[in-house]
XYZ file of C-alpha atoms in Angstrom:
528
model
C -12.126 18.761 -9.842
C -15.834 19.517 -9.759
C -18.416 20.584 -7.214
C -20.586 18.015 -5.492
C -23.713 19.527 -7.082
C -22.250 19.380 -10.589
C -20.895 15.902 -9.989
C -24.282 14.573 -8.863
C -25.916 16.306 -11.831
C -23.547 14.578 -14.242
C -24.118 11.302 -12.425
C -27.859 11.730 -12.671
C -27.623 12.284 -16.416
C -25.476 9.207 -16.825
C -27.812 7.215 -14.616
C -30.861 8.291 -16.596
C -29.265 7.105 -19.810
C -28.393 3.738 -18.283
C -31.559 3.226 -16.308
C -29.574 3.411 -13.065
C -30.919 5.153 -9.932
C -29.152 8.369 -8.926
C -27.209 6.869 -6.026
C -26.018 3.907 -8.067
C -25.041 6.168 -10.950
C -22.932 8.346 -8.665
C -21.253 5.246 -7.268
C -20.560 3.686 -10.648
C -19.315 6.840 -12.342
C -16.775 7.539 -9.617
C -15.823 3.935 -8.925
C -14.405 3.706 -12.438
C -11.825 6.436 -11.863
C -8.662 7.158 -9.922
C -8.103 10.406 -8.118
C -4.992 11.737 -9.797
C -3.379 13.181 -12.928
C -1.252 11.244 -15.407
C 2.373 12.374 -15.601
C 3.603 11.631 -19.112
C 7.085 10.170 -19.459
C 9.696 11.910 -21.604
C 10.940 8.530 -22.858
C 9.066 6.075 -25.057
C 7.648 3.194 -23.023
C 9.253 -0.213 -23.536
C 7.583 -3.113 -25.298
C 5.251 -5.105 -23.114
C 5.832 -8.663 -21.949
C 9.489 -8.824 -22.991
C 11.030 -8.700 -19.511
C 10.896 -11.693 -17.153
C 9.224 -11.063 -13.821
C 11.945 -10.512 -11.207
C 11.406 -11.929 -7.729
C 12.815 -9.600 -5.045
C 15.752 -10.960 -3.089
C 14.962 -12.351 0.344
C 16.323 -10.455 3.341
C 18.681 -12.622 5.372
C 19.230 -12.128 9.113
C 22.767 -11.311 10.147
C 22.248 -13.323 13.332
C 19.627 -15.129 15.406
C 19.637 -15.008 19.185
C 17.076 -16.023 21.789
C 14.327 -16.467 19.238
C 14.940 -13.022 17.701
C 15.980 -12.424 14.083
C 18.415 -9.510 13.588
C 18.796 -7.756 10.229
C 21.125 -5.026 8.997
C 19.610 -3.049 6.121
C 21.078 -0.007 4.358
C 19.159 2.648 2.465
C 21.309 3.809 -0.416
C 21.304 4.991 -4.002
C 21.968 2.564 -6.819
C 21.812 2.653 -10.615
C 19.563 -0.183 -11.791
C 18.079 -1.152 -15.133
C 14.312 -0.729 -15.050
C 13.738 0.326 -18.652
C 15.814 -1.784 -21.064
C 18.994 -0.032 -22.136
C 18.852 2.742 -19.525
C 19.885 3.176 -15.908
C 17.618 4.588 -13.216
C 18.943 5.885 -9.907
C 16.780 4.412 -7.157
C 16.643 5.131 -3.466
C 16.400 1.582 -2.227
C 16.640 -0.628 0.808
C 19.916 -2.410 0.057
C 19.972 -0.374 -3.162
C 17.215 -2.451 -4.776
C 13.710 -1.656 -6.018
C 11.682 -3.196 -4.542
C 13.677 -3.724 -1.371
C 14.446 -7.235 -0.113
C 11.473 -9.315 1.026
C 11.379 -10.156 4.722
C 9.985 -13.610 5.498
C 9.382 -14.174 9.208
C 7.084 -16.003 11.611
C 4.266 -14.803 13.802
C 5.450 -14.315 17.384
C 9.133 -14.360 16.412
C 10.613 -10.961 17.104
C 12.327 -9.208 14.207
C 14.858 -6.421 14.800
C 15.988 -4.281 11.873
C 19.019 -2.029 12.246
C 18.530 0.505 9.478
C 21.396 2.619 8.167
C 20.686 5.738 6.109
C 23.265 6.404 3.383
C 20.901 8.570 1.346
C 21.037 12.370 1.203
C 17.662 12.842 2.929
C 15.940 11.887 6.200
C 13.706 8.804 6.217
C 11.185 7.079 8.488
C 10.405 3.392 7.861
C 6.848 2.123 8.476
C 5.855 -1.555 8.585
C 2.449 -1.280 6.936
C -0.009 -3.647 8.610
C 2.320 -4.332 11.501
C 1.112 -4.520 15.110
C 4.090 -2.533 16.275
C 5.086 -0.477 19.343
C 4.744 3.221 18.565
C 8.479 3.875 18.922
C 9.068 1.576 15.906
C 5.934 2.451 13.930
C 7.578 4.967 11.583
C 5.811 8.138 12.701
C 6.488 10.878 10.103
C 8.594 13.023 12.429
C 10.618 10.121 13.877
C 13.422 10.817 11.443
C 16.531 8.844 10.621
C 19.016 11.380 9.297
C 21.821 10.521 6.906
C 25.087 9.778 8.649
C 27.073 12.961 9.413
C 24.238 15.217 8.232
C 22.593 15.970 11.558
C 23.578 19.621 11.758
C 21.932 20.223 8.419
C 18.522 18.900 9.485
C 18.125 19.293 13.259
C 16.951 22.844 12.779
C 15.228 22.256 9.425
C 11.789 20.988 10.429
C 9.608 21.460 7.341
C 5.926 22.269 7.771
C 2.798 22.197 5.715
C 2.644 25.998 5.732
C 2.313 26.055 1.940
C -0.734 23.807 2.239
C -2.660 25.564 4.955
C -0.467 25.224 8.004
C 0.776 22.099 9.752
C 1.610 23.187 13.260
C 2.915 21.278 16.223
C 5.350 21.184 19.080
C 9.042 20.808 18.324
C 8.932 17.976 20.877
C 7.070 15.947 18.241
C 10.280 15.670 16.203
C 12.524 12.755 17.173
C 15.817 12.622 15.313
C 18.353 9.810 15.058
C 21.488 10.130 12.974
C 23.025 7.399 10.856
C 21.361 4.307 12.353
C 18.007 3.442 13.876
C 16.729 0.153 15.294
C 13.155 -0.925 14.556
C 11.659 -3.752 16.620
C 8.744 -5.809 15.295
C 7.312 -8.355 17.767
C 5.041 -9.771 14.998
C 2.402 -10.799 17.521
C -0.148 -11.120 14.725
C -1.592 -13.507 12.153
C 0.148 -14.650 8.992
C -0.290 -11.911 6.400
C 1.221 -10.066 3.455
C 2.615 -6.830 4.894
C 4.902 -4.282 3.290
C 7.328 -1.626 4.435
C 7.932 1.820 2.993
C 9.150 5.307 3.751
C 6.885 7.540 5.826
C 8.850 10.762 6.130
C 6.920 13.920 6.907
C 6.068 15.916 3.746
C 8.073 13.650 1.426
C 6.612 10.129 1.607
C 5.298 10.342 -1.965
C 8.528 11.236 -3.820
C 10.679 8.954 -1.654
C 8.437 5.919 -2.160
C 8.252 6.865 -5.872
C 12.052 6.607 -6.003
C 12.044 3.099 -4.592
C 11.718 2.999 -0.792
C 9.279 0.088 -0.535
C 9.387 -3.685 -0.109
C 7.396 -6.730 1.002
C 7.245 -8.284 4.470
C 5.635 -11.747 4.678
C 4.522 -13.236 7.994
C 3.805 -16.974 8.307
C 2.206 -18.991 11.110
C 1.235 -22.582 11.912
C -2.394 -22.139 10.847
C -1.422 -20.974 7.361
C 1.301 -23.584 6.893
C -1.107 -26.396 7.770
C -3.178 -25.558 4.682
C -2.430 -27.148 1.279
C -1.827 -23.793 -0.417
C 0.692 -23.235 -3.223
C 4.142 -22.528 -1.803
C 7.772 -22.334 -2.815
C 8.151 -21.121 -6.396
C 4.366 -21.131 -6.753
C 3.898 -18.454 -4.062
C 4.532 -15.240 -6.022
C 4.671 -11.751 -4.437
C 3.616 -8.991 -6.864
C 4.460 -5.418 -5.862
C 2.483 -3.459 -8.449
C 3.004 0.257 -9.062
C 3.138 2.892 -11.788
C 5.985 5.297 -12.490
C 7.023 7.929 -15.060
C 10.486 8.470 -16.497
C 12.676 11.222 -17.923
C 14.393 10.894 -21.310
C 17.573 9.575 -19.640
C 15.678 6.865 -17.760
C 15.578 8.616 -14.384
C 12.350 8.810 -12.426
C 10.122 11.726 -13.339
C 8.097 13.300 -10.498
C 6.394 16.731 -10.343
C 7.662 17.713 -6.889
C 8.603 21.242 -5.923
C 11.929 19.976 -4.580
C 13.629 17.321 -6.759
C 16.198 16.759 -4.015
C 13.484 16.290 -1.331
C 15.306 18.830 0.856
C 13.390 22.017 0.054
C 9.749 22.990 -0.347
C 7.452 19.946 -0.040
C 4.490 19.109 -2.224
C 3.775 18.810 -5.939
C 2.786 21.124 -8.751
C -0.831 22.242 -8.496
C -1.944 20.074 -11.416
C -0.942 16.949 -9.470
C -2.467 17.714 -6.061
C -5.068 15.000 -6.654
C -2.307 12.399 -6.942
C 0.407 11.392 -9.419
C -0.373 8.630 -11.912
C 2.532 7.133 -13.846
C 2.339 5.945 -17.450
C 4.660 2.939 -17.122
C 3.351 -0.146 -15.340
C 5.850 -1.913 -13.084
C 5.618 -5.244 -11.289
C 8.454 -6.049 -8.882
C 10.347 -3.201 -10.523
C 10.038 -4.455 -14.133
C 7.846 -2.919 -16.877
C 4.949 -5.121 -18.022
C 6.811 -8.366 -17.202
C 5.998 -11.953 -18.090
C 6.161 -14.979 -15.803
C 6.427 -18.532 -17.103
C 4.132 -20.819 -15.115
C 3.100 -24.468 -15.060
C -0.476 -25.524 -15.722
C -1.373 -25.676 -12.035
C -2.350 -23.550 -9.031
C -0.346 -20.468 -8.016
C -0.669 -18.159 -5.036
C -0.378 -14.516 -6.057
C 0.140 -11.867 -3.378
C -1.217 -8.688 -4.975
C -0.004 -5.401 -3.474
C -1.071 -2.055 -4.918
C 2.058 -0.029 -4.106
C 1.139 2.909 -6.366
C 1.054 6.450 -5.026
C -2.484 7.137 -6.244
C -3.590 4.670 -8.934
C -6.492 2.298 -8.308
C -6.742 -1.045 -10.099
C -9.516 -3.425 -10.976
C -7.578 -6.609 -11.577
C -8.887 -9.315 -13.889
C -7.262 -12.234 -15.721
C -7.966 -12.654 -19.434
C -7.074 -15.764 -21.407
C -5.346 -15.416 -24.773
C -8.149 -17.156 -26.653
C -11.016 -15.478 -24.840
C -12.699 -15.730 -21.489
C -11.402 -15.004 -18.050
C -9.790 -16.819 -15.160
C -11.318 -16.297 -11.723
C -9.426 -15.316 -8.597
C -9.970 -17.433 -5.499
C -9.314 -14.933 -2.733
C -7.822 -16.495 0.393
C -6.497 -13.459 2.245
C -6.710 -9.726 2.746
C -4.570 -7.036 4.412
C -4.678 -8.739 7.801
C -4.315 -12.367 6.757
C -6.443 -15.342 5.810
C -10.171 -15.083 5.232
C -12.426 -17.462 7.142
C -13.330 -19.136 3.840
C -12.232 -18.617 0.233
C -14.340 -16.620 -2.183
C -14.276 -16.708 -5.984
C -14.155 -13.318 -7.687
C -14.056 -12.408 -11.387
C -12.252 -9.136 -10.594
C -10.659 -7.367 -7.626
C -10.636 -3.602 -7.080
C -7.523 -2.520 -5.164
C -6.868 0.964 -3.813
C -3.326 2.079 -2.940
C -1.811 0.002 -0.093
C -4.436 -2.767 -0.194
C -3.295 -6.384 -0.446
C -5.126 -9.419 -1.771
C -3.893 -13.013 -1.549
C -5.410 -15.090 -4.324
C -5.019 -18.537 -5.848
C -5.218 -18.888 -9.633
C -5.594 -22.205 -11.464
C -3.745 -22.147 -14.799
C -4.559 -25.780 -15.617
C -7.304 -24.772 -18.088
C -4.937 -22.510 -20.053
C -3.397 -24.471 -22.948
C 0.357 -24.930 -22.801
C 2.006 -22.338 -25.037
C -0.731 -19.750 -24.534
C -1.039 -17.029 -21.929
C -3.283 -15.168 -19.522
C -2.909 -11.425 -18.993
C -3.429 -9.587 -15.721
C -5.326 -6.429 -16.706
C -6.521 -3.263 -15.013
C -10.018 -2.487 -16.263
C -9.894 0.988 -14.686
C -7.266 2.122 -17.215
C -7.055 2.430 -20.978
C -4.314 1.697 -23.494
C -1.098 0.133 -22.305
C -1.917 0.976 -18.662
C -4.872 -1.353 -19.016
C -2.403 -4.265 -18.958
C -0.257 -5.174 -15.954
C 1.694 -8.378 -16.704
C 1.405 -11.706 -18.507
C 1.497 -15.340 -17.367
C 2.716 -17.714 -20.071
C 1.838 -21.352 -19.475
C 5.027 -23.109 -20.507
C 4.545 -26.683 -19.267
C 2.217 -29.148 -17.616
C 2.659 -29.834 -13.948
C 4.994 -32.790 -13.406
C 3.299 -34.130 -10.283
C 0.312 -36.400 -10.671
C -1.833 -34.254 -8.428
C -2.324 -30.580 -8.867
C -0.936 -28.999 -5.722
C -2.521 -26.075 -3.979
C -6.234 -26.847 -4.078
C -7.935 -24.411 -1.725
C -9.781 -25.951 1.245
C -13.318 -24.859 2.096
C -12.202 -23.448 5.470
C -9.096 -21.325 5.883
C -9.073 -19.691 9.298
C -11.097 -19.444 12.459
C -11.878 -16.010 13.840
C -15.030 -14.405 15.151
C -16.521 -11.495 13.222
C -16.765 -8.339 15.291
C -20.257 -7.371 16.437
C -21.553 -3.772 16.403
C -22.749 -4.406 19.957
C -19.096 -4.720 21.030
C -18.399 -1.109 20.057
C -17.785 1.241 22.992
C -17.695 4.466 20.920
C -18.616 5.827 17.489
C -16.424 8.375 15.731
C -16.592 10.111 12.353
C -13.692 11.112 10.117
C -14.381 13.205 7.022
C -11.697 13.167 4.312
C -11.996 16.273 2.164
C -10.090 18.867 0.165
C -10.155 22.388 1.573
C -8.642 25.132 -0.585
C -5.068 24.044 -1.348
C -4.709 21.218 1.177
C -6.269 17.897 2.136
C -7.933 17.592 5.535
C -9.520 15.201 8.013
C -12.544 16.678 9.790
C -11.723 20.005 8.191
C -8.254 20.210 9.724
C -4.807 19.678 8.217
C -2.381 17.500 10.149
C -1.130 18.808 13.475
C 1.479 16.777 15.343
C 0.093 17.987 18.688
C -3.586 17.244 18.056
C -5.369 13.919 18.661
C -8.734 13.165 17.053
C -9.375 10.067 19.174
C -8.144 8.351 22.331
C -9.443 4.762 22.166
C -8.729 2.380 25.021
C -6.500 -0.649 24.552
C -8.486 -3.855 24.253
C -11.691 -2.193 23.038
C -13.631 -2.056 19.773
C -14.921 1.197 18.262
C -17.134 2.021 15.302
C -15.441 4.468 12.944
C -17.294 6.137 10.099
C -15.333 7.432 7.088
C -16.778 9.921 4.598
C -15.076 11.481 1.594
C -15.249 13.829 -1.372
C -12.974 11.846 -3.733
C -11.204 8.499 -3.672
C -9.392 8.166 -0.359
C -7.779 4.853 0.660
C -7.946 5.194 4.454
C -5.176 3.455 6.420
C -4.918 2.932 10.175
C -1.613 2.284 11.875
C -1.526 -0.502 14.515
C -5.270 -1.251 14.498
C -6.957 -3.773 12.225
C -10.644 -3.580 11.409
C -13.577 -5.285 9.724
C -15.766 -3.390 7.267
C -19.316 -3.166 8.612
C -21.140 -1.329 5.830
C -20.629 0.655 2.649
C -23.157 3.325 1.699
C -25.571 1.984 4.298
C -25.533 -1.443 2.667
C -23.494 -4.604 3.028
C -19.743 -4.365 2.377
C -18.335 -5.278 -1.033
C -16.897 -8.746 -1.489
C -13.368 -7.300 -1.569
C -13.942 -5.798 1.902
C -13.874 -9.264 3.479
C -11.554 -10.196 6.317
C -9.297 -8.179 8.566
C -8.196 -4.912 6.965
C -5.836 -2.024 7.669
C -6.735 -0.024 4.528
C -10.169 0.561 3.008
C -11.141 2.153 -0.297
C -13.488 5.056 0.507
C -15.044 6.252 -2.731
C -16.491 9.678 -3.613
C -19.388 10.826 -1.424
C -19.515 7.446 0.241
C -19.901 6.445 3.883
C -17.881 3.419 5.018
C -18.276 2.095 8.551
C -15.685 -0.157 10.138
C -15.308 -1.901 13.485
C -11.781 -1.228 14.742
C -10.032 -3.428 17.299
C -7.332 -1.708 19.340
C -4.970 -4.466 20.303
C -1.266 -4.636 20.950
C 0.201 -1.434 22.355
C -0.550 1.923 23.890
C 0.874 5.049 22.339
C 0.599 7.528 19.491
C -0.508 6.248 16.088
C -2.044 7.632 12.903
C -4.807 7.348 10.389
C -4.367 8.922 6.977
C -5.193 8.777 3.303
C -2.802 6.442 1.491
C -2.931 8.449 -1.709
C 0.616 9.559 -0.939
C 0.228 13.029 -2.439
C -2.804 13.593 -0.186
C -0.819 12.269 2.785
C 2.080 14.635 2.139
C -0.366 17.528 1.896
C -1.676 17.121 5.444
C -4.386 14.404 5.134
C -3.267 12.695 8.339
C -4.442 12.654 11.947
C -3.213 11.310 15.272
C -4.972 8.942 17.621
C -3.617 7.740 20.946
C -4.274 4.294 22.352
C -4.628 4.718 26.128
C-alpha cells in the first residue's frame, strides 16, 4: 500500500526512464500488477502439465415440464484429489469443484432446487444472469443448512470489524434446508457462471469450491460455424493455496466460516494463491487436434488478474480470435495477441492449432505473474484433424446489436471505489443493506462513472453495459461487447452505459475482488 502522491512519484520516475509520459507511466506500472498478497502453500507444488484437463460434469435436469427445466442440486462436502496423492475437502455443488456445468437455452426457464448440506449458510448468485431479484443471490438471502436454523436466525454477522455495516433486520431473508432459484434466461447466448454470495464470507466459500459454469445458447449463436462439441472447452481458471495435508489454505479469521468474518490484515488487498488450477486441476494439459477450438476463459480467482497469451513450444505466439465477452457474442470477431482478465470477467475465443506441429505444444501463460504462476496450462497437439475441412472458421459477422449512444442516457452517476482505514468503500461508505446509491428506471440507460484507488473489478447484478471510455480515451480492445464486469485500474476513470432491462427490484454493484467484497465494498441500487 502506498499513497497516491508517492505512487505517482514512482510512476513518474519509471516513466522518465522509459520515455513515457506521466499518465501513461502510472497506467502501465499499475496495469502490470494484481491487488493482493501471495499466500504461500505449506505443501510443495505438483509438477506442471502432468494432469489431464478435466471437463466438469454437465448438470442434468431431473424433469422437464411446460418448457421449464428443473434441477436438483446439493451443496455438500467431498474429499477430492486436486493435488496428486492428497485429498482436499471441498465445499461443492454436488460435491465437485468446479460444480456441474449448466447448459440451457435462451428463453427456456431454468429452476434450480438447491439443498444445503454444508455446515454454513449460503446464497447462490447466477453471475451475468438477467434474474428476478428474489433469485439473484443477494448476500443476506441466506439458505441455512438443514436443521440448523436456530443456530443462525439470531446470528446476523456485520461488518463492525471493518467500519460498520448497518442495516435493518428486515434485510435478512432466511430459508432452511432448501431454496428454489428461478432463472428465466431471457437473454443472449453467453458464458455465465454461478457462485456463492453469502454476506461476509463469499471469499472463503468460493475459495473452498462453491463455483461452476452456466452456458446459455440461442439460435443466433448456433447458426454460426463455431467449434462445438468436444472442441468447445470451458476453462474455469483460479489460483489456490494448500496446507501440508492437501487441504485448502486461507487466511480467514474464522476457518469454519461461522465466526468473525474477514482476513488477516496482510491479506486485506486480496488473497493470491500459489497453485494454478484450471477446472480444478493444477497446471493441466489438454490433447487437441490441429484445428480450431473454442475456449471459454473465466477468471474465477478471488483477486488475481491475468494477461493471457499463447506461446508455441518452438517460439512465437498464437493469437486469440475473440468472439464473445461477459454478455455474449461480439458484433464482429477481433484478433488479439493477449487478453487481460480481471476476476469474474469472461472471454470467448477461438484458437487455431493447425500451425502447431503435431507432437509439440502451446502453453497458455499469464504475463502478469512470474515463475510457475506465469504458466496456466498446456495444449499438446496430438493429431491432425480427420475431416477434410477445418471446422470452426470464424465468420466476419457474429451478432447484430446496436451500440448504446451517450445521448440515450437519462442520468449520470459516479461511484468511487476506495480503501478507507480498515475497510473498502463505495463513495466513502461501507455497505449498508438499507441504503441505495441509485434508483434507475426500468427500460432506461444511464451513464455510470467508476473511479478507483487500486485494481477493482466492478460487477453489476442484473444490468449489462457497454464501456464508453477509459481514462478519457477510447475503451481497450478487451472492453468490447456487452459486459457485466469491468476492470477498473488504479486512479483510472471508466465510464459505462448501463441498460436496465428485465426486472424491478433490489440489486447490487460491488468489487469482485472477493476479499474487498467481504469487507464492505458493495452497494445497493433499486430498479424502479
